[in-house]
Amino acid sequence: MPTTLYLRLSDTRLCIARYEGGREPRFDFSAYKMRPHASLTVNLREAIDAEPILQSPTGTVQVLATGAVTPVPLADFQEEFCDTLYDFCFPHEGKRRVFYDVLPTANVVLLFALDEATCHTLEETFGSVHYVAGLTPVLRHFSTKGTAIYDKRLFAYCHEQQVDVAAFDHNRLLLVNTFDAHAPVDVAYYLLNAARHLGVEPRRAPFYVAGSPHVRGEVAAELRKYAAQVLPVVPSGEFNRHVVARTDDVPYDLTTLLIEG
């Protein structure tokens, strides 16, 4: 029976998962290292030959795109202006497709994009594809995390030498941005700078840190020099030892997408 196939795209690797929920979830995961100087078409062809997980019959295909996003307040969103707005925020040469995800809990719409050639390759390989921004499941989850205890909260999600910084007041998204971050001190700098601009006192507000165990531990240690409440996000505990959250090497954005839908 065909299962749902999930693909997470980044510049360095292709994360592949098959997941079906229910009382006895079915989950399989693999990560394929992308060849940096080969096209996506070549990398996909080689991944299909090398990864048994890609050789099984496939039903629905969801692609998690980890590129840049820009938020639009839900009340101001107009679909016909998506391309213009995204191109203004992120100038780009060549053809690309602009998509959007609605986050009702945070009262925003996230705009994101993929190169037309990438979309064409994926659709030629897998048929019908549904695209999701990598930050969509993360922000959807963060918008409700800690609301019973705190009002303003700050979050850092570290991945691929970058950090996604987000801030919420209750469910309302105050800020989201992505920065290059090659060391824990970089992450601390961006997160504390965001707190300062929002008028948030580091000694009182909670700082959540998500990412791989090694990175989040180092970032948490650096943040504790300046902030009193630093809370590393451990997926296995956060998601009650769900099979996805207990599987090594699954990125946090893919984990939240699979578990929370």
Coordinates of C-alpha atoms in Angstrom, one line a residue:
M1 CA 0.0 0.0 0.0
P2 CA 1.5 3.4 -1.0
T3 CA 2.5 5.6 2.0
T4 CA 3.0 9.3 2.4
L5 CA 6.5 10.4 1.3
Y6 CA 8.1 13.4 3.0
L7 CA 11.2 15.1 1.5
R8 CA 13.1 17.8 3.3
L9 CA 15.3 19.9 1.0
S10 CA 18.5 21.7 2.1
D11 CA 21.8 22.5 0.3
T12 CA 23.6 19.7 2.1
R13 CA 21.3 16.8 2.4
L14 CA 17.9 15.3 1.4
C15 CA 16.0 14.0 4.4
I16 CA 13.5 11.3 3.4
A17 CA 10.7 9.9 5.6
R18 CA 7.7 7.7 5.2
Y19 CA 5.1 8.1 8.0
E20 CA 1.6 6.9 8.7
G21 CA 0.0 7.8 12.0
G22 CA -2.5 5.9 14.0
R23 CA -2.4 3.6 17.0
E24 CA 0.7 1.9 15.6
P25 CA 2.6 4.5 13.6
R26 CA 4.7 3.4 10.7
F27 CA 7.9 5.4 10.3
D28 CA 11.0 5.0 8.2
F29 CA 13.7 7.7 7.8
S30 CA 16.9 8.2 5.8
A31 CA 19.2 11.1 5.0
Y32 CA 21.1 11.3 1.7
K33 CA 24.1 13.6 1.5
M34 CA 23.8 15.8 -1.5
R35 CA 26.7 16.2 -3.9
P36 CA 27.3 20.0 -3.9
H37 CA 28.3 20.4 -7.5
A38 CA 25.6 18.2 -9.0
S39 CA 22.1 19.4 -9.9
L40 CA 19.0 18.4 -8.0
T41 CA 18.0 16.2 -10.8
V42 CA 21.2 14.2 -10.6
N43 CA 21.1 14.1 -6.8
L44 CA 17.5 12.8 -6.8
R45 CA 18.3 10.2 -9.4
E46 CA 21.3 9.0 -7.4
A47 CA 19.3 9.1 -4.2
I48 CA 16.5 6.9 -5.7
D49 CA 19.1 4.4 -6.8
A50 CA 20.9 4.4 -3.4
E51 CA 18.0 4.7 -0.9
P52 CA 15.5 1.8 -0.6
I53 CA 13.0 4.1 1.1
L54 CA 12.6 5.9 -2.2
Q55 CA 11.9 2.7 -4.2
S56 CA 8.6 1.8 -2.5
P57 CA 5.2 2.9 -4.0
T58 CA 4.4 6.4 -3.1
G59 CA 1.0 8.0 -2.4
T60 CA 1.0 11.7 -1.3
V61 CA 4.4 13.6 -1.5
Q62 CA 5.1 16.5 0.8
V63 CA 8.2 18.6 0.3
L64 CA 9.6 20.7 3.2
A65 CA 11.4 23.7 1.8
T66 CA 14.0 25.2 4.1
G67 CA 14.6 28.5 2.3
A68 CA 13.7 32.1 3.3
V69 CA 10.2 33.1 4.4
T70 CA 8.5 36.4 5.0
P71 CA 5.4 36.7 7.2
V72 CA 2.3 38.7 6.2
P73 CA -0.4 39.6 8.8
L74 CA -3.5 37.5 8.0
A75 CA -5.7 40.5 7.8
D76 CA -3.4 42.1 5.2
F77 CA -2.9 39.0 3.0
Q78 CA -3.9 39.1 -0.6
E79 CA -3.0 36.1 -2.7
E80 CA -2.5 38.1 -5.9
F81 CA 0.4 40.1 -4.4
C82 CA 2.4 37.1 -3.1
D83 CA 5.0 37.1 -5.9
T84 CA 5.5 40.9 -5.8
L85 CA 5.9 41.0 -2.0
Y86 CA 8.3 38.0 -1.9
D87 CA 10.4 39.4 -4.8
F88 CA 10.6 42.7 -3.0
C89 CA 11.9 41.0 0.2
F90 CA 14.2 38.6 -1.6
P91 CA 15.3 39.8 -5.0
H92 CA 16.2 36.9 -7.3
E93 CA 17.3 36.2 -10.9
G94 CA 15.6 33.4 -12.7
K95 CA 12.2 31.7 -12.5
R96 CA 10.8 30.6 -9.2
R97 CA 7.4 29.7 -7.7
V98 CA 6.1 31.5 -4.6
F99 CA 3.9 29.6 -2.2
Y100 CA 2.2 30.4 1.1
D101 CA 1.2 28.7 4.3
V102 CA -1.5 30.0 6.6
L103 CA -0.8 29.9 10.4
P104 CA -4.1 30.8 12.0
T105 CA -2.8 30.3 15.6
A106 CA -0.1 33.0 15.0
N107 CA -2.4 35.1 12.8
V108 CA 0.1 35.2 9.9
V109 CA 0.7 33.9 6.4
L110 CA 4.2 32.7 5.5
L111 CA 5.4 33.3 2.0
F112 CA 8.2 31.1 0.7
A113 CA 9.6 30.0 -2.7
L114 CA 11.5 27.4 -4.7
D115 CA 13.2 27.6 -8.0
E116 CA 11.0 26.6 -10.9
A117 CA 13.7 24.0 -12.0
T118 CA 13.5 22.4 -8.5
C119 CA 9.7 22.2 -8.7
H120 CA 9.8 20.8 -12.2
T121 CA 12.4 18.1 -11.1
L122 CA 10.3 17.1 -8.1
E123 CA 7.1 16.9 -10.0
E124 CA 8.6 15.1 -12.9
T125 CA 10.1 12.5 -10.5
F126 CA 7.2 12.1 -8.0
G127 CA 4.1 13.5 -9.8
S128 CA 1.8 15.7 -7.7
V129 CA 3.7 17.4 -4.8
H130 CA 2.5 19.5 -1.9
Y131 CA 5.0 22.2 -0.7
V132 CA 5.4 23.4 2.9
A133 CA 7.8 26.0 4.3
G134 CA 10.3 24.5 6.8
L135 CA 9.4 27.2 9.3
T136 CA 5.6 26.5 9.1
P137 CA 5.4 23.5 11.4
V138 CA 8.0 25.1 13.7
L139 CA 6.2 28.4 14.1
R140 CA 2.9 26.7 14.4
H141 CA 4.2 24.6 17.3
F142 CA 6.1 27.5 18.9
S143 CA 3.0 29.8 18.8
T144 CA 1.3 27.6 21.4
K145 CA 4.4 26.5 23.4
G146 CA 4.7 27.9 26.9
T147 CA 1.6 30.1 26.6
A148 CA 0.2 28.7 29.9
I149 CA 3.2 30.0 31.8
Y150 CA 4.6 33.0 29.9
D151 CA 3.4 35.8 27.7
K152 CA 6.5 36.9 25.7
R153 CA 8.8 34.0 24.6
L154 CA 11.8 33.8 22.4
F155 CA 12.9 30.8 20.3
A156 CA 16.0 29.7 18.4
Y157 CA 16.0 26.9 16.0
C158 CA 19.6 26.0 14.9
H159 CA 20.2 24.1 11.7
E160 CA 22.6 24.0 8.7
Q161 CA 24.9 26.8 10.1
Q162 CA 21.8 29.0 10.5
V163 CA 19.5 30.1 13.2
D164 CA 15.8 30.9 12.9
V165 CA 14.9 33.4 15.6
A166 CA 11.2 33.9 16.5
A167 CA 9.4 35.8 19.3
F168 CA 5.8 35.5 20.4
D169 CA 3.5 37.5 22.7
H170 CA 1.0 34.8 23.7
N171 CA 0.0 33.4 20.3
R172 CA 0.9 36.5 18.3
L173 CA 4.1 36.4 16.2
L174 CA 6.2 39.4 17.0
L175 CA 9.3 38.6 14.9
V176 CA 10.8 35.9 12.7
N177 CA 14.2 36.1 10.9
T178 CA 17.0 33.8 9.8
F179 CA 20.7 34.5 10.2
D180 CA 23.9 32.7 9.4
A181 CA 25.3 31.4 12.7
H182 CA 28.6 29.5 12.8
A183 CA 29.1 29.4 16.6
P184 CA 26.9 29.5 19.8
V185 CA 28.0 33.1 20.4
D186 CA 26.4 34.1 17.1
V187 CA 23.0 32.5 18.1
A188 CA 23.2 34.2 21.5
Y189 CA 23.9 37.6 19.8
Y190 CA 21.0 37.4 17.5
L191 CA 18.5 36.1 20.1
L192 CA 19.5 38.7 22.7
N193 CA 19.5 41.5 20.1
A194 CA 15.9 40.5 19.2
A195 CA 15.0 40.6 22.9
R196 CA 16.5 44.1 23.2
H197 CA 14.6 45.4 20.2
L198 CA 11.3 44.0 21.6
G199 CA 11.9 45.5 25.0
V200 CA 12.1 42.0 26.6
E201 CA 14.3 41.6 29.7
P202 CA 16.6 38.6 29.3
R203 CA 16.6 37.9 33.0
R204 CA 12.9 37.4 33.0
A205 CA 11.8 36.0 29.6
P206 CA 12.2 32.4 28.6
F207 CA 14.5 31.4 25.7
Y208 CA 13.8 28.1 24.0
V209 CA 16.5 26.4 22.0
A210 CA 15.8 23.7 19.4
G211 CA 18.2 21.9 17.1
S212 CA 20.5 18.9 17.2
P213 CA 21.5 17.8 20.8
H214 CA 25.1 19.0 20.5
V215 CA 24.3 22.4 19.0
R216 CA 21.4 23.2 21.3
G217 CA 23.5 22.2 24.4
E218 CA 26.3 24.6 23.4
V219 CA 23.9 27.4 22.5
A220 CA 22.0 26.9 25.8
A221 CA 25.3 27.1 27.8
E222 CA 26.2 30.4 26.0
L223 CA 22.7 31.9 26.6
R224 CA 22.8 31.1 30.3
K225 CA 25.6 33.7 30.7
Y226 CA 23.0 36.3 30.1
A227 CA 19.5 34.8 30.5
A228 CA 17.9 33.2 33.6
Q229 CA 15.4 30.9 31.8
V230 CA 17.0 28.9 29.0
L231 CA 15.0 25.9 28.0
P232 CA 16.5 23.4 25.5
V233 CA 13.8 21.7 23.4
V234 CA 14.2 17.9 23.6
P235 CA 11.8 16.3 21.1
S236 CA 11.6 12.9 22.8
G237 CA 10.4 14.6 26.0
E238 CA 8.3 17.2 24.2
F239 CA 6.4 14.7 22.1
N240 CA 6.1 12.0 24.8
R241 CA 8.7 9.6 23.2
H242 CA 6.9 9.5 19.9
V243 CA 8.7 7.2 17.4
V244 CA 9.6 10.1 15.2
A245 CA 11.0 12.2 18.1
R246 CA 13.1 9.2 19.2
T247 CA 14.7 8.7 15.8
D248 CA 18.2 10.1 15.6
D249 CA 19.0 12.8 13.0
V250 CA 15.4 13.8 12.1
P251 CA 15.5 17.6 11.9
Y252 CA 13.2 19.4 14.3
D253 CA 11.1 21.0 11.5
L254 CA 10.4 17.6 10.0
T255 CA 9.7 16.2 13.4
T256 CA 7.0 18.8 14.1
L257 CA 5.5 18.4 10.7
L258 CA 5.2 14.6 11.0
I259 CA 3.8 14.6 14.5
E260 CA 1.5 17.6 14.4
G261 CA 0.5 17.4 10.7

